[in-house]
XYZ file of C-alpha atoms in Angstrom:
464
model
C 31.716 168.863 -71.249
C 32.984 169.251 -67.768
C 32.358 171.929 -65.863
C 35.047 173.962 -64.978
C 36.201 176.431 -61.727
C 36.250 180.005 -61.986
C 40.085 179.813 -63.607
C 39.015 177.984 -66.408
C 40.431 174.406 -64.754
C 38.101 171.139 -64.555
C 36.354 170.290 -61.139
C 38.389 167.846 -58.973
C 36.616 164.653 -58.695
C 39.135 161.927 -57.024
C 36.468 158.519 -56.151
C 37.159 156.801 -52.897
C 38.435 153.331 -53.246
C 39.316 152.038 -49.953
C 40.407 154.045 -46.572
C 42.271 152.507 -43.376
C 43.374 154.308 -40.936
C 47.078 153.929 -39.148
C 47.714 155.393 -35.429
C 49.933 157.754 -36.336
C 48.874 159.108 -39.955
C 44.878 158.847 -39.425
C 42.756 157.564 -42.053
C 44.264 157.132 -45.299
C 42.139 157.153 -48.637
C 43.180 155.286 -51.737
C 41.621 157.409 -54.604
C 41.346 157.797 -58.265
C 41.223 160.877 -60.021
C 38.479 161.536 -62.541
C 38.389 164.634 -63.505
C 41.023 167.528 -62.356
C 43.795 167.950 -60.154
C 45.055 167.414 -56.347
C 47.686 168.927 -54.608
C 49.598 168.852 -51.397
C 48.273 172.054 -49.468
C 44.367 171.706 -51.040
C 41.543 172.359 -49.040
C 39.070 169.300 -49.615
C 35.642 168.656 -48.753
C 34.322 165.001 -49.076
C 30.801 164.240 -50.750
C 28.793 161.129 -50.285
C 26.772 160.768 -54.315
C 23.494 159.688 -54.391
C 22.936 155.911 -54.791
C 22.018 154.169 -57.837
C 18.156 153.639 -56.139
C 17.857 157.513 -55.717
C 19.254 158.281 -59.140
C 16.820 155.697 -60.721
C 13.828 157.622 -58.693
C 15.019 160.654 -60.330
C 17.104 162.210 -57.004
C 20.288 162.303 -58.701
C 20.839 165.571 -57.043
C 20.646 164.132 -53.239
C 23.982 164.210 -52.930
C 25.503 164.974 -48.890
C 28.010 166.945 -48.536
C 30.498 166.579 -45.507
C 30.350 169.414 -42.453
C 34.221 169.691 -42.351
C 36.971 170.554 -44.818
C 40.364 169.064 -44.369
C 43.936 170.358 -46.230
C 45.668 167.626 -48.183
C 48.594 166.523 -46.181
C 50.431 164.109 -48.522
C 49.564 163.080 -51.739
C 51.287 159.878 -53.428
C 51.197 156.782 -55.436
C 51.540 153.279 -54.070
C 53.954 150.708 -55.705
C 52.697 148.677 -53.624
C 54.861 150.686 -50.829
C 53.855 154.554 -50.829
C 55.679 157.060 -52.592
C 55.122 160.725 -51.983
C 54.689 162.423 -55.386
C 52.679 165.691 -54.294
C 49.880 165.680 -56.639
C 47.951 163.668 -58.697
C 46.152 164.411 -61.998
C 43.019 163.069 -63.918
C 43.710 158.979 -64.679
C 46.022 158.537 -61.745
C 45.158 156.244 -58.486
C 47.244 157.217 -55.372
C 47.138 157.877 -51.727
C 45.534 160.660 -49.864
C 46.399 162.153 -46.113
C 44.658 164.616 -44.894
C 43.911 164.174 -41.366
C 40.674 162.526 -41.109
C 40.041 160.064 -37.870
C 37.282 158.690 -38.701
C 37.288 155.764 -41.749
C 33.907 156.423 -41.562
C 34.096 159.702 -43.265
C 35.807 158.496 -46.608
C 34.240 155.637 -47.378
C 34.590 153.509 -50.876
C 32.623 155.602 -53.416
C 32.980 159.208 -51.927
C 34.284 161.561 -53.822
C 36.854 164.742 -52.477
C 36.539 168.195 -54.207
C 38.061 171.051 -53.784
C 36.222 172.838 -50.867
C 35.463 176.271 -53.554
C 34.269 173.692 -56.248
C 31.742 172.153 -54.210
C 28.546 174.258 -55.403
C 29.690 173.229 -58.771
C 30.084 169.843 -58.057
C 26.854 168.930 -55.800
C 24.895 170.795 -58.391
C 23.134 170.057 -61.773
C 25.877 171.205 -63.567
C 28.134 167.860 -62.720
C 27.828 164.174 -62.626
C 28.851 162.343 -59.750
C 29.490 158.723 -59.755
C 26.603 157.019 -58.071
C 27.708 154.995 -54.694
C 26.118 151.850 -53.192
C 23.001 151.625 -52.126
C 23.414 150.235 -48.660
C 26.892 150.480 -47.895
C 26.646 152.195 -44.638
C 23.548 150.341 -43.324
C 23.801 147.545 -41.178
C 22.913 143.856 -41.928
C 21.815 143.392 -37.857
C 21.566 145.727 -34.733
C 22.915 143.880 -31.243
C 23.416 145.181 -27.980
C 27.098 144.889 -26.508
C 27.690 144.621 -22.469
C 30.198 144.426 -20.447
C 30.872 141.029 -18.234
C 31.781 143.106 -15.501
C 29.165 145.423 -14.232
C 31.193 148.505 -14.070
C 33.359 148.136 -17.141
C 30.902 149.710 -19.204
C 33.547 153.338 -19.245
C 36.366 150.669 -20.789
C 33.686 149.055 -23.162
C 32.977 152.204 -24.201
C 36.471 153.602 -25.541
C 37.596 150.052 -26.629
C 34.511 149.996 -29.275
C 35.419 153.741 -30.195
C 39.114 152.937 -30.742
C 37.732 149.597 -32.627
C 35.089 151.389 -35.030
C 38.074 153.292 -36.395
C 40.028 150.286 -37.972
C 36.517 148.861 -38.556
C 34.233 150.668 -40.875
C 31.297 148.165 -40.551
C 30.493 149.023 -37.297
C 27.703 151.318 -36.687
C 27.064 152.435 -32.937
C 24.139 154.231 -33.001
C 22.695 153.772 -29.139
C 24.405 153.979 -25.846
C 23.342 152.957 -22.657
C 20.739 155.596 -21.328
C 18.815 153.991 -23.805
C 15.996 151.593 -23.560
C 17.809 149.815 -26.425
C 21.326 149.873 -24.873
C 20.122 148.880 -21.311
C 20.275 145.037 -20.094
C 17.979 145.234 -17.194
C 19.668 144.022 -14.017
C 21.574 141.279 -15.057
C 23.277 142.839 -17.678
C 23.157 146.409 -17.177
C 24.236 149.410 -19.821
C 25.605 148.657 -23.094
C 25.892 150.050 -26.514
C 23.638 149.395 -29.846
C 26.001 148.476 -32.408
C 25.261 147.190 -35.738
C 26.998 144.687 -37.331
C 27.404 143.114 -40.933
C 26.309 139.709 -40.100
C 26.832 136.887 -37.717
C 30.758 136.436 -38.907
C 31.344 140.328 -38.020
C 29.908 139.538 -34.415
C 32.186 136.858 -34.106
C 35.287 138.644 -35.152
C 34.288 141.637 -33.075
C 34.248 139.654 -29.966
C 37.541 137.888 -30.273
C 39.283 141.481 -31.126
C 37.706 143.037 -28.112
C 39.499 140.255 -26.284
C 42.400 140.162 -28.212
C 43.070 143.722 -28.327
C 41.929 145.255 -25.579
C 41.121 142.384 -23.321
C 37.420 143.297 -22.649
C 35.007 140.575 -22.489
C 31.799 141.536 -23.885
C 28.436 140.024 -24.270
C 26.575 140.000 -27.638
C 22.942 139.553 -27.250
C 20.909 138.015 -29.985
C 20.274 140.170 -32.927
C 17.101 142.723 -32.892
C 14.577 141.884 -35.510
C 12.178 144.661 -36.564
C 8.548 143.942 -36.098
C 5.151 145.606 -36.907
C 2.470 146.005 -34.866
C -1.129 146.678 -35.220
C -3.564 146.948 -32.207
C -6.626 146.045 -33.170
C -10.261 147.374 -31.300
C -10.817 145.240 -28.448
C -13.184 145.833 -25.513
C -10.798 144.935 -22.677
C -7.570 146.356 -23.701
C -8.290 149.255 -26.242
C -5.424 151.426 -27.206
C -4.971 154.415 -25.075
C -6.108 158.030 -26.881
C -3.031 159.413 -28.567
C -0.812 156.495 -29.226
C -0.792 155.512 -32.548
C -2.188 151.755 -33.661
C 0.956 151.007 -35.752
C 4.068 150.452 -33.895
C 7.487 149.079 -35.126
C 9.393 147.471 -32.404
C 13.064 146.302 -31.996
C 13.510 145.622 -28.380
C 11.132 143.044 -27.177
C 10.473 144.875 -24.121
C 8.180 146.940 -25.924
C 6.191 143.825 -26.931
C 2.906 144.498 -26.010
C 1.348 142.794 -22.704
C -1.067 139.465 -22.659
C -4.078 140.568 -23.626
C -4.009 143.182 -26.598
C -5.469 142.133 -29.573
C -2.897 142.540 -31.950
C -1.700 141.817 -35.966
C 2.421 141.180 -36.488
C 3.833 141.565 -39.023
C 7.467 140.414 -40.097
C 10.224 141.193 -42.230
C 10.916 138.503 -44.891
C 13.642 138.309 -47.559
C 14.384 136.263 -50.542
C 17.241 133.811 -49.986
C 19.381 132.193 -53.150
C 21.055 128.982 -52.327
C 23.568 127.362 -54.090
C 24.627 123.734 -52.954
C 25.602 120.612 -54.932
C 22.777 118.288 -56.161
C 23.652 115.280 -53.649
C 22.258 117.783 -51.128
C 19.323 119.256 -52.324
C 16.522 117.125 -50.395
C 18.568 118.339 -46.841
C 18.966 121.872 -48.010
C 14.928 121.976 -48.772
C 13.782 120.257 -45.707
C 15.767 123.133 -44.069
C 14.712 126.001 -45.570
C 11.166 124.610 -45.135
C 11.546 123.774 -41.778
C 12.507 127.540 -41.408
C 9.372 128.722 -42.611
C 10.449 129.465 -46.640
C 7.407 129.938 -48.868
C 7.332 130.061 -52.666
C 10.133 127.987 -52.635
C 11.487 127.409 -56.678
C 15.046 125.324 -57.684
C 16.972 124.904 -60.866
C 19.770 123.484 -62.043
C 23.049 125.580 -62.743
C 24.789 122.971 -63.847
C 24.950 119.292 -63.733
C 25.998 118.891 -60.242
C 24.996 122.331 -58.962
C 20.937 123.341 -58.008
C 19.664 127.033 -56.788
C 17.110 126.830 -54.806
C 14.938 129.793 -54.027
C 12.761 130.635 -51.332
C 11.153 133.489 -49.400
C 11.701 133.482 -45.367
C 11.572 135.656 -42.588
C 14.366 137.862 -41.697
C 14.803 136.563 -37.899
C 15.260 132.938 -39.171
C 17.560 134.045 -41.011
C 19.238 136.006 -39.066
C 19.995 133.626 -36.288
C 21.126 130.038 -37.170
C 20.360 129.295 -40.927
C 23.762 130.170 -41.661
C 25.517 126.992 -39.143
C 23.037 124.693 -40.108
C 22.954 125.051 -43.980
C 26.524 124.481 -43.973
C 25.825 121.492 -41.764
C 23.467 120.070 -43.790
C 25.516 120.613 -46.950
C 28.713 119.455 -45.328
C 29.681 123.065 -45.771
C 29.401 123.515 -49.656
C 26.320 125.399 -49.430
C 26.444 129.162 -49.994
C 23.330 131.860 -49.157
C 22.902 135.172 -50.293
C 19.870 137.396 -49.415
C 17.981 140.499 -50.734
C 14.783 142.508 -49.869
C 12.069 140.593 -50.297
C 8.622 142.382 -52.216
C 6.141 143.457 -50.224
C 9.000 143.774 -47.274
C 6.632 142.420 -44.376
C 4.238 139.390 -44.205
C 1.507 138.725 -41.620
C 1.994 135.971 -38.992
C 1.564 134.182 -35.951
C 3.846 134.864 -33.489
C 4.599 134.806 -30.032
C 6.943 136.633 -27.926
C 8.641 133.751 -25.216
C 10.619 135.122 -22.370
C 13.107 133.399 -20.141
C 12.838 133.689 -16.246
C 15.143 132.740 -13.857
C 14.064 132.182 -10.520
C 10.732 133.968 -11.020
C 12.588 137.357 -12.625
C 11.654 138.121 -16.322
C 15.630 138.423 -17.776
C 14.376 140.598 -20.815
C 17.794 139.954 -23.245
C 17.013 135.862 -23.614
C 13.363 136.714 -24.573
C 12.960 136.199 -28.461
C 10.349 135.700 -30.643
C 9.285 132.608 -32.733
C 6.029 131.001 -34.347
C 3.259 129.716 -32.242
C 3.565 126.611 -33.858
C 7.059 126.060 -32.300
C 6.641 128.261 -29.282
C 6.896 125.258 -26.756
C 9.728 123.233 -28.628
C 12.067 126.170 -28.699
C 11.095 126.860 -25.365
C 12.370 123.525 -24.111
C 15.214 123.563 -26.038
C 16.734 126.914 -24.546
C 16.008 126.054 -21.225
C 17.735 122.865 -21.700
C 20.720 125.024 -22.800
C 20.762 127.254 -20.267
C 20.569 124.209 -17.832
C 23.619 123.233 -19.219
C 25.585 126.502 -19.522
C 24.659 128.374 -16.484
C 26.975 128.418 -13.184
C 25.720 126.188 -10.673
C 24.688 128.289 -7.423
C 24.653 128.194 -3.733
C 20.841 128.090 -4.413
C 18.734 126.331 -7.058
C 18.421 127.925 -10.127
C 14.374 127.437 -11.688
C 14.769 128.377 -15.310
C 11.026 128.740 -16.745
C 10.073 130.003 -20.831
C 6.164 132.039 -20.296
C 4.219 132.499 -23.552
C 1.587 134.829 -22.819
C 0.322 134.108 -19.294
C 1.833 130.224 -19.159
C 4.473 128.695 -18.415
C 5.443 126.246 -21.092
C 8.635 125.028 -20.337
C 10.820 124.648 -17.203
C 13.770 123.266 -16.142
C 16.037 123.472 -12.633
C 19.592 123.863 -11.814
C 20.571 121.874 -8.498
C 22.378 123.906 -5.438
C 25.625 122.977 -4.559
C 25.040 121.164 -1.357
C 27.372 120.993 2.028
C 27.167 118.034 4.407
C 26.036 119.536 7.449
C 25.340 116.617 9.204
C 29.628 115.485 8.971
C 32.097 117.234 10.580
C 36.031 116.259 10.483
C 34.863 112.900 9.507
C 32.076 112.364 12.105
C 28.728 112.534 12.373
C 26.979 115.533 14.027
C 24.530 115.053 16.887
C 25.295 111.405 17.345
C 21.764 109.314 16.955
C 19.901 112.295 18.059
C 17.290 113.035 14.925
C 16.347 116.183 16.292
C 19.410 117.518 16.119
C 20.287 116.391 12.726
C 16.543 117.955 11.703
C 18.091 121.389 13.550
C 21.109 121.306 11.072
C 19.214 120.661 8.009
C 16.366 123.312 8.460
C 19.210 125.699 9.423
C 20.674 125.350 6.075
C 16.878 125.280 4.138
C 16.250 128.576 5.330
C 19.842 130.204 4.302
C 19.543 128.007 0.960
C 15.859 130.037 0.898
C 17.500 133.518 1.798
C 20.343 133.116 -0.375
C 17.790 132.288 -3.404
C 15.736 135.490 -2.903
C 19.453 138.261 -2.829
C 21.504 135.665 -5.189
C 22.326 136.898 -8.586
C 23.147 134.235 -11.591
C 25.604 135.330 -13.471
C 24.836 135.243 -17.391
C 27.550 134.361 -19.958
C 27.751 134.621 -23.856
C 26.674 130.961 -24.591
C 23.251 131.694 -22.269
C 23.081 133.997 -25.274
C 23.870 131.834 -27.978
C 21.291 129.013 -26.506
C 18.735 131.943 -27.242
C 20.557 132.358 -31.229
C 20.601 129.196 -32.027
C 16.792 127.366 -31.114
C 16.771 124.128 -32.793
């Protein structure tokens, strides 16, 4: 049986099934009412259940319960348009105001109780309806800057205003952080996690769209493990502990430590039609998939199975499966058993004009370290701003440089002027004019600044 309040009456449990918030109402929660009543005029408290993981370890109990209490504004059905009714009872879906700002705070598979039923409710003596495991967690963590230096104030209250209407986002990191901060060519930012590559995309174009902010989107973080191992040049100072787990690459550990990575993997499910299957395999082979297993589904549809790291994954498997399956492919992922694998890997960072830019370094096997190397600095050749100066794009593994590429200075004709030639047939002179201008091409080379834009970073996302 149910328990009941004090008065004899059941415990209100009304389940969350969606929320969206309007400007001028707040957040609005579509609920259903299992068990008791809800009235206009209510004090509410909101209650995130324990997951169907915790519940299966035996933590049923771990349920959260929300800081604030809010009083039920307006309480209706919705046919589809809303119609105030005042209360609903046990059985009966309807809307819910009551104030929230935050979507964030009601999401699906909360439950709101009455603020005096709550011991009851969180307790042993009621069952709550599990929620899912991994709704509020993030598929992939990216750091968001400004394109204009100081815009980072604007950046700031557009994402705010955005995470409201959005309840994927996850901003977890702001600028005085090591993870928020873009060095000197991209300066502060936010952390912000994101539900996949399709989410970053969207986000972008409504930051634009909406608020007219132009923001940056650097390639996603990938968490690795690492393990120093004794060495007699580079031991591990006293203290610091041997196992590390790193996000931001500028925490990758100098040339020289001996050191064991480890990486995340996952087990991807693909579905694609037959006719397809031999480009579908070479891909997810040439993105490092072990164990990989297929079957048929049906007669003109295989699955083919695989385990792969997370990071190539994360990045570009998604564009070119549906290129190599002319877009009928489809991918789905889950944790993969043990969660980390051992491997050789390499951290690769991008220079430009002898300064390490620490957002395009990334991380890839040694294997493929020089390829990928090549191939972004051929990108970047192609998508950075021409200069005043030249523009020497090198990739360093380690303590060499493996790949390099240059971007030519625009050049003026020093040696014309209105249409005639400067210093007659006097060589001298003309060797004046062009040393002049070597020496402010030299200067301007050492105090210019190239200016980075969101395809450098996509050059870095998408390596082959």
């Amino acid at each position: 049986r149910l328990a009941d309040d004090a008065d004899g009456s059941p415990v209100l449990r009304a389940k969350v099934i969606d929320s969206w918030f309007e400007t001028k109402r707040g957040v609005i929660a579509l609920v259903r009412v299992l068990s008791g009543s809800l009235s206009e005029g209510d004090r509410i408290s909101i209650v995130e259940p324990a997951s169907y993981e915790q519940v299966a370890n035996g933590d049923g109990d771990a349920h959260k319960v929300g800081k604030d209490s809010f009083s039920v504004q307006e309480i209706g059905i919705v046919l589809p348009h809303r119609i105030r009714t005042g209360k609903l009872c046990r059985g009966q879906m309807g809307y819910v105001i009551a104030g929230l700002r935050d979507p964030r705070e009601a999401r699906p598979g909360f439950v709101l109780s009455l603020q005096k039923s709550i011991p009851l409710l969180v307790g042993n003596r009621m069952e709550l309806p599990p929620s899912v495991s991994g709704l509020r967690s993030s598929v992939l963590y990216a750091s968001v800057h400004p394109m204009d230096g100081d815009g980072f104030d604007e950046l700031l209250a557009a994402v705010s205003r955005l995470a409201l209407s959005d309840a994927g986002l996850e901003i977890t990191q702001t600028a005085g952080s090591s993870s928020g901060g873009g060095g000197p060519f991209l300066g502060p930012g936010l952390r912000v996690g994101f539900q996949g590559l399709l989410h970053v995309e969207v986000f972008r174009q409504r930051l634009l769209d909406d608020f007219g902010i132009e923001a940056i989107v650097t390639p996603p973080k990938v968490p690795y493990t690492i393990k120093y191992l004794p060495s007699k040049k580079n031991n591990r100072p006293a203290g610091l502990p041997s196992e590390v787990v790193i996000e931001d690459l500028i925490e990758w550990p100098e040339f020289g430590h001996r050191i064991k990575v480890l990486e995340p993997v996952v087990d991807v499910r693909v579905l694609a039609p037959m006719e397809y299957a031999g480009a579908v395999m070479e891909l997810m082979k040439r993105k490092r998939g072990t164990k990989m297993e297929t079957r048929p589904i049906d007669e003109n549809t295989w699955m083919f199975e695989a385990n792969m790291p997370w990071a190539d994954v994360v990045t570009d498997f998604h564009d070119e499966l549906k290129s190599s399956s002319a877009g009928f492919a489809s991918f789905d992922v889950s944790e993969s058993n043990p969660p980390l694998q051992e491997a050789d890997l390499c951290k690769v960072d991008i220079m430009l004009n002898g300064e390490v830019v620490d957002p395009l370094a990334f991380v890839c096997h040694v294997d493929v370290a020089r390829s990928q190397a090549r191939i972004v600095c051929e990108k970047l050749q192609s998508v950075l701003p021409r200069q005043q100066f030249v523009t020497v794009i090198q990739a360093k593994a380690g303590n060499k440089v493996i790949a390099s590429e240059r971007i030519r200075a625009y050049r003026k004709d020093v040696l014309t002027k209105s249409g005639k030639t400067v210093g007659g047939g006097d060589i001298t002179r003309k060797k004046k004019l062009l040393e002049k201008q070597k020496k402010g091409k030299k200067k301007l080379a050492a105090t210019g600044k190239v200016t980075l834009s969101q395809e450098a970073f996509n050059s870095v996302i998408s390596r082959s």
